Coordinates of C-alpha atoms and ligand atoms in Angstrom, one line a residue:
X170 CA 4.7 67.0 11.0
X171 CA 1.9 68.6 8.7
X172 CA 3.7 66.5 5.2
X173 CA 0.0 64.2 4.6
X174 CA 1.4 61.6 2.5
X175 CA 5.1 60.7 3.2
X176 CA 7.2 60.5 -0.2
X177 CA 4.9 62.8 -1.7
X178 CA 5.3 66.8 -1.6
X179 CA 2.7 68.5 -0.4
X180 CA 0.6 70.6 -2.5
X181 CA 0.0 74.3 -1.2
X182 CA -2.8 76.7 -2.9
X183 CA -2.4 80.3 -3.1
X184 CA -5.4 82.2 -2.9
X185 CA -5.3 85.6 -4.4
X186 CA -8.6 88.3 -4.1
X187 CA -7.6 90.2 -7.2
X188 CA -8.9 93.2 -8.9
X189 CA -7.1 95.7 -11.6
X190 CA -3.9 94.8 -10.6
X191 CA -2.2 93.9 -13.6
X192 CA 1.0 95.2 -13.3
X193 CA 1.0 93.2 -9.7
X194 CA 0.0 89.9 -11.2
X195 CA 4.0 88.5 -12.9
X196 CA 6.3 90.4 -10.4
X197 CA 3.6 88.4 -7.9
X198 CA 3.7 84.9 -9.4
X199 CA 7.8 85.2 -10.4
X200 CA 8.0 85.7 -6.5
X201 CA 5.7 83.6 -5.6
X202 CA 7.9 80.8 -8.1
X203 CA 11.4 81.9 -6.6
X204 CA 10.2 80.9 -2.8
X205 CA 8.5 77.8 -3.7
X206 CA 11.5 76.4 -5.9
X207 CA 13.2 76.2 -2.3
X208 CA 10.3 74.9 -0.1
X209 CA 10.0 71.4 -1.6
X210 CA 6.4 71.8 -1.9
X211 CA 4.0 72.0 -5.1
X212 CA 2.0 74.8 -5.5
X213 CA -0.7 76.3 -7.8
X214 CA -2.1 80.0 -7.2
X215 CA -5.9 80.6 -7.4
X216 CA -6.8 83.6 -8.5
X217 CA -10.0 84.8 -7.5
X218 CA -10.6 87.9 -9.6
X219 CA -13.3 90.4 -9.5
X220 CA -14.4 91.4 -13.3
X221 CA -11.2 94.1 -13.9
X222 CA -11.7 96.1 -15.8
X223 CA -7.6 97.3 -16.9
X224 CA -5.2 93.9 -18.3
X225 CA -5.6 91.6 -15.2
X226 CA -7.4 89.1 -17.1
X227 CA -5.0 88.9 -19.9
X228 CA -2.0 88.9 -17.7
X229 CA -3.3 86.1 -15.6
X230 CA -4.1 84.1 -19.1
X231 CA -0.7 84.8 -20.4
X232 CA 0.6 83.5 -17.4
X233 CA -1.4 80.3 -17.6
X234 CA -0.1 79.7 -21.1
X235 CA 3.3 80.0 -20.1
X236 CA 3.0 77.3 -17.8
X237 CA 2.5 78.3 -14.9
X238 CA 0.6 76.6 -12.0
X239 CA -2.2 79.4 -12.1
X240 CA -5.9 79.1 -12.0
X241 CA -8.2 81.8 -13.1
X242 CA -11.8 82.0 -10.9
X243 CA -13.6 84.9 -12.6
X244 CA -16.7 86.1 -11.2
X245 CA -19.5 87.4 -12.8
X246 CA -19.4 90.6 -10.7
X247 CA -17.5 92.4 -8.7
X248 CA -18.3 90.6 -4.9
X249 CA -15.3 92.6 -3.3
X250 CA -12.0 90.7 -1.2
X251 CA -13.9 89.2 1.6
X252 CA -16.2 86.8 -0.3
X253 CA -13.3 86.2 -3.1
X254 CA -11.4 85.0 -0.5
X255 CA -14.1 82.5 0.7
X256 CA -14.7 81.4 -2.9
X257 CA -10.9 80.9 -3.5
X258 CA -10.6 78.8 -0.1
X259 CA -13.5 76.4 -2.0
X260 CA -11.1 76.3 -5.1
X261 CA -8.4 75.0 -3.6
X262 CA -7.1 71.1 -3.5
X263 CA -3.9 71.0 -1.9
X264 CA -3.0 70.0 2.1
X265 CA -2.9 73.4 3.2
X266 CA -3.6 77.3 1.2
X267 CA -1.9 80.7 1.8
X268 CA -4.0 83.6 1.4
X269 CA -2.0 87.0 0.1
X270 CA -2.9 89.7 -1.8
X271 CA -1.6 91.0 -5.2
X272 CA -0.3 93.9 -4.3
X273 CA 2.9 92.4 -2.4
X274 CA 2.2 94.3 0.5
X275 CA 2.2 90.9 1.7
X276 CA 5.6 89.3 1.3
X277 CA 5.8 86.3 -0.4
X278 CA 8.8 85.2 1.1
X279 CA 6.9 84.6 4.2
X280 CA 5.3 81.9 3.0
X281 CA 8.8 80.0 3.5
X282 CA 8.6 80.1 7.5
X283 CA 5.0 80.0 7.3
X284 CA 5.4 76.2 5.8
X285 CA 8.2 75.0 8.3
X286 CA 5.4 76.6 11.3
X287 CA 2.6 74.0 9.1
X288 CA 5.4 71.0 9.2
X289 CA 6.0 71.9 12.5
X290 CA 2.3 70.7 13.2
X291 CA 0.8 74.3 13.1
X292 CA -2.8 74.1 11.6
X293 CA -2.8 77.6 11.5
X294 CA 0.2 80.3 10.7
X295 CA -0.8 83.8 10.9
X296 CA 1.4 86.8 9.5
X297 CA 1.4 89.9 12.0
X298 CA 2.1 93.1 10.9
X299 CA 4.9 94.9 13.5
X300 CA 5.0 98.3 11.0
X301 CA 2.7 99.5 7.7
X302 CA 4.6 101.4 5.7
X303 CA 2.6 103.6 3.0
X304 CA -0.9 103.8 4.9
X305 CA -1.5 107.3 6.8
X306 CA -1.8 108.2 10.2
X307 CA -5.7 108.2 10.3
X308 CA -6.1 104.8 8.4
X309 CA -3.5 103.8 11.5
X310 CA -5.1 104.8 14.1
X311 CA -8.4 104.0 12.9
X312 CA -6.8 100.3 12.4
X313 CA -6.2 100.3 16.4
X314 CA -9.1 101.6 17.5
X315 CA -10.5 98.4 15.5
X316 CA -8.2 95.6 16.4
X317 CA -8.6 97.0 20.2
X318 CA -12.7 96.8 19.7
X319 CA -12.0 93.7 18.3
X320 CA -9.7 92.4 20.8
X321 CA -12.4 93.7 23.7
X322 CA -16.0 92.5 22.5
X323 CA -15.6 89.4 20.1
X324 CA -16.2 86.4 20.6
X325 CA -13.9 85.1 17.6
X326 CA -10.0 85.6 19.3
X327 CA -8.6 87.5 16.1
X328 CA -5.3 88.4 17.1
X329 CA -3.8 92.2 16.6
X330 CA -2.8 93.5 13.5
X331 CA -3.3 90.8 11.5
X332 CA -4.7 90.7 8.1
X333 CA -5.8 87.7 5.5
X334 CA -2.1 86.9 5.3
X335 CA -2.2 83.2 6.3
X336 CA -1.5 79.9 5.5
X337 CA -4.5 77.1 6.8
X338 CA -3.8 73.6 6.6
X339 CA -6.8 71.7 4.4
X340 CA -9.0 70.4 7.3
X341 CA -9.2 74.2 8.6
X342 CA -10.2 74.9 5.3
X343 CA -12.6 72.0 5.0
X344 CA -14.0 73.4 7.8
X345 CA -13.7 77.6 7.0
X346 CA -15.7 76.8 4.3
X347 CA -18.6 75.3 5.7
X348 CA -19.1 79.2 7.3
X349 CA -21.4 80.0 4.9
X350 CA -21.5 83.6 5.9
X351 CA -21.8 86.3 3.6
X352 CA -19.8 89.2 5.4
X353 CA -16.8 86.6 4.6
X354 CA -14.8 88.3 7.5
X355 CA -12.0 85.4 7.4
X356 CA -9.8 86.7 10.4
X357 CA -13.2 86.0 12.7
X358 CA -14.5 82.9 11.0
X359 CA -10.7 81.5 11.0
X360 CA -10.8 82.2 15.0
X361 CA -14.2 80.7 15.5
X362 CA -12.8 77.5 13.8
X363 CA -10.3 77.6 15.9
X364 CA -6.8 74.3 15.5
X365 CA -3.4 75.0 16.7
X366 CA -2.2 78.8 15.3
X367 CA 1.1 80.3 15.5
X368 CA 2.2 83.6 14.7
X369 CA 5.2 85.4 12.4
X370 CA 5.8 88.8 12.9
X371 CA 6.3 90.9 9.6
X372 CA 6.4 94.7 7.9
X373 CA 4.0 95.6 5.7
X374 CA 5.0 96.9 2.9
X375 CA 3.3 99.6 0.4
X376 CA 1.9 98.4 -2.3
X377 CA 3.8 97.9 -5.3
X378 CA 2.2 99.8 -7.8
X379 CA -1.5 101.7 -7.9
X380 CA -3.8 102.4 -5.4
X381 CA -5.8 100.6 -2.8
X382 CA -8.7 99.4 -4.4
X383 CA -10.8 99.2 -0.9
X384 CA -11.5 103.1 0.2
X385 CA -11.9 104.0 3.6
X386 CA -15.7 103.6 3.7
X387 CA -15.1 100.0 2.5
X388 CA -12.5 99.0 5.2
X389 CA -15.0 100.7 7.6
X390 CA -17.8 97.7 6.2
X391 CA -15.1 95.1 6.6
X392 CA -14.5 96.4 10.3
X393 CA -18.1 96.5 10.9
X394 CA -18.4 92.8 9.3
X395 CA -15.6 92.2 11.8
X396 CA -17.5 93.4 15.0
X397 CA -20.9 92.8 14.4
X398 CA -21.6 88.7 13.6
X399 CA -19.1 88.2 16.1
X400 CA -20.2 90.2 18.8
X401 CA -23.3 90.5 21.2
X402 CA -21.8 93.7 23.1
X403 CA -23.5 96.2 21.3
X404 CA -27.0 94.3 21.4
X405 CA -25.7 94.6 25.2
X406 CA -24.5 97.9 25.3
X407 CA -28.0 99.3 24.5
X408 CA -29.6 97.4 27.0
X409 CA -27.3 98.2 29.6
X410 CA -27.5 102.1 28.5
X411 CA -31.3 101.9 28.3
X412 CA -31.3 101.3 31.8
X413 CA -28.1 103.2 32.7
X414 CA -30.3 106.1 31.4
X415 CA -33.4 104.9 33.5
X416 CA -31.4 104.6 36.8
X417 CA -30.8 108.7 35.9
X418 CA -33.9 109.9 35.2
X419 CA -35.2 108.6 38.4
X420 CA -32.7 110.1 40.4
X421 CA -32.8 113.8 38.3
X422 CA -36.7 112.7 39.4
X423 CA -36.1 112.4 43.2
X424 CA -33.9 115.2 43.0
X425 CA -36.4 117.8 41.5
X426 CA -39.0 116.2 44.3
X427 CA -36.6 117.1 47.2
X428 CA -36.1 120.5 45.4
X429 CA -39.3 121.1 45.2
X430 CA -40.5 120.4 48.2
X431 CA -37.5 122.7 49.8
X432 CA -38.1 125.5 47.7
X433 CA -41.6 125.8 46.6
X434 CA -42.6 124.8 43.0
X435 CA -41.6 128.4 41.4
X436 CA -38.1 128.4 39.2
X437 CA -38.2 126.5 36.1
X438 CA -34.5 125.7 35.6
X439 CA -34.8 122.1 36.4
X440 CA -37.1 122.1 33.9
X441 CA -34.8 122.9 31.7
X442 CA -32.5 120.3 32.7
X443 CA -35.4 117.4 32.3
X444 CA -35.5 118.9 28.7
X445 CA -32.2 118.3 28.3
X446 CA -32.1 114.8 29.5
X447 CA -35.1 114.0 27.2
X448 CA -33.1 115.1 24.1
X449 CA -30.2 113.0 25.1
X450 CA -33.4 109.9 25.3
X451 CA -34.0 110.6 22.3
X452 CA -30.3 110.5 20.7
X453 CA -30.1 107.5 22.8
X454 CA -33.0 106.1 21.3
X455 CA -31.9 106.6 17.7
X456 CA -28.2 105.7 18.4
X457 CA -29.5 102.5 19.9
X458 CA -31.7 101.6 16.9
X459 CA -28.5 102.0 14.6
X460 CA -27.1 99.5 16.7
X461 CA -30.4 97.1 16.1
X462 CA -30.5 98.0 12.6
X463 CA -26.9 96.8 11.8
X464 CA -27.8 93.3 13.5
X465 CA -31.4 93.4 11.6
X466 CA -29.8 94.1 8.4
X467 CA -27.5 91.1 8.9
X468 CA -30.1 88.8 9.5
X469 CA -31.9 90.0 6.5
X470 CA -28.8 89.3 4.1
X471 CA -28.8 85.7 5.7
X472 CA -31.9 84.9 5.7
X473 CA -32.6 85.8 1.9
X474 CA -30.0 82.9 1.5
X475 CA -28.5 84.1 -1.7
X476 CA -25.5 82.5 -3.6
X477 CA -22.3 83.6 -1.8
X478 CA -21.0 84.1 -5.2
X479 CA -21.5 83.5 -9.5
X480 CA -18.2 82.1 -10.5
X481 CA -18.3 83.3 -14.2
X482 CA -15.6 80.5 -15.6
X483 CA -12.6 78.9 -14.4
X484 CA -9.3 79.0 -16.3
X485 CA -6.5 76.5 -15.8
X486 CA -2.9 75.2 -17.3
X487 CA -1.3 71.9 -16.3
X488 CA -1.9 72.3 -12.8
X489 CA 0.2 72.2 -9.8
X490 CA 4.2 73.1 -10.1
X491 CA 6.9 71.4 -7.8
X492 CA 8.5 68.6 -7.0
X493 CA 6.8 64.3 -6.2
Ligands
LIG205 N1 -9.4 93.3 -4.1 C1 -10.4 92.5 -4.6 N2 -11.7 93.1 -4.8 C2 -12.0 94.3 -4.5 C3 -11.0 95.1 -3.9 C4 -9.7 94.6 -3.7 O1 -10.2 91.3 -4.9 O2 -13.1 94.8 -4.7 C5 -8.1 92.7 -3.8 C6 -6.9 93.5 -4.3 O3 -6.7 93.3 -5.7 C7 -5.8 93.1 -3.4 C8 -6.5 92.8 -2.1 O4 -7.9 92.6 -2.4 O5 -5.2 91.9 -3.9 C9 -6.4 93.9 -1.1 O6 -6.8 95.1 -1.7 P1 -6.1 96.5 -1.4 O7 -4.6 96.3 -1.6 O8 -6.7 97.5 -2.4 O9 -6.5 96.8 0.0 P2 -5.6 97.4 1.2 O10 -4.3 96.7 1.2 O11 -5.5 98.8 1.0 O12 -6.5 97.1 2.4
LIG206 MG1 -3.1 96.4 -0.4

């Protein structure tokens, strides 16, 4: 039983990445109020909100004047979902935070079985995605071919098909956030903390209204951030190609020798075929310095040892909503 103080309902945070979506911000929050009126639980959300430019802002303040339990973390740039969700994880308070987007692709209403999973004396409860509806076939099957990368090479166990969608007790937090790593990639650094997780299988929905606001290229940085701190197999991989390629060459070598010798040192064609090995050297080469560079790069951004994040100001009602 995850309840921290008997008598006393527990308080849950909900952490929001938000950017321009301010026609997802009161169907979100009126949702996000019907499932926790059952749950017996407080609740405040954290909004942790990119500089938008369309209403966002507004809507959120609105909301907060109403009286809702909602907090406002602006920052003073635009630091994109992955490090919004770390900074929202070190704004919250309560004895456990859910993590959902503003879109309602993820649905709220999960957050009910995710909270009986936390009672149950899960420290982590994970949403699974079993279908996405409204993403295309490419973004799909480019989605596989990263969960199955994922599944193969790192070292953080990050289970299939699961998103940010996720509900962490507070010491997982406590400890989430002492990652201080800028790619933010939460479904890794969640793993590498490791605690007790279960998982509840869901369909995605499409997003209620606009457009993604993280295009292909992005998700391909977030996949990358996925694979690379977590992983040593492509450092590996080059190695073991390196001398995959060695091992050939000498036997192409020994192999021209004995032709040689046989046939006397007149046609040229195996000449042509060293050529051809020594332009696939030198692709190799350059692939494998892509590899180093995406590691080198890394360590670069870490070492420079920059602030995750500027939070610009903090908004905030009466605080938490619920029951105790
Ligand atoms: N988001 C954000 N900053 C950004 C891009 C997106 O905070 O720079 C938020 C966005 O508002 C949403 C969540 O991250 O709540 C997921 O974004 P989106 O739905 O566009 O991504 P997708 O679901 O297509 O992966
Ligand atoms: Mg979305």
């Amino acid at each position: 039983m995850n309840d921290p103080v008997p008598g006393r309902a527990p308080l849950i945070d909900v952490v929001v990445p938000i950017y321009n979506e301010a026609e997802n911000v009161r169907p979100l929050v009126e949702r996000l109020a019907t499932v926790f009126q059952s749950l017996g639980c407080r609740w405040e959300v954290v909004f942790a909100m990119d500089p938008s430019p369309d209403a966002t802002g507004d809507r959120i303040a609105q909301l907060i004047d109403e009286g809702y339990p909602v907090r406002l973390v602006r920052f003073s740039r635009r630091i994109g979902k992955p490090l919004s969700l770390l900074a929202g994880l070190d704004h919250c308070r309560g004895d456990a935070a859910v993590i959902i987007d503003a879109d309602l692709q993820d649905p709220p209403e999960l957050i009910g079985a995710m909270v009986s999973m936390w009672r149950e004396g899960y420290q982590v409860v994970i949403a699974q995605r079993t279908s996405r509806k409204g993403e295309s076939f490419f973004y799909l099957k480019s989605a596989e071919l990263f969960y199955w990368l994922l599944e193969k090479i790192s070292e953080a166990k990050v289970p299939r098909n699961t998103g940010d969608f996720r509900l962490l007790d507070a010491r997982v937090v406590k400890e989430v956030r002492r990652f201080r790593e800028r790619h933010g990639f939460l479904r890794g650094i969640t793993a590498l903390a490791g605690f007790p997780t279960a998982l509840i299988p869901f369909d995605r929905d499409p997003r209620r209204t606009g457009r993604t606001q993280i295009p292909f290229l992005g998700a391909v940085n977030i996949a990358l951030d996925g694979i690379i701190p977590f992983s040593r197999v492509p450092l590996r991989l080059m190695f073991l190609l390196g001398l995959a390629y060695v091992v050939l060459a000498k036997v192409c070598g020994i192999g021209w020798l004995v032709f040689r010798l046989a046939t006397g040192f007149t046609p040229n064609w195996l000449l042509e075929l060293l050529c051809l090995l020594l332009v696939g050297f030198a692709g190799l080469i350059v692939a494998c310095i892509g590899i180093l560079g995406e590691y080198v790069v890394r360590t670069y951004e870490e070492s420079r040892d920059r602030p995750l994040y500027i939070v610009e100001k903090v908004l905030e009602g009466r605080g938490c909503k619920g029951p105790g």
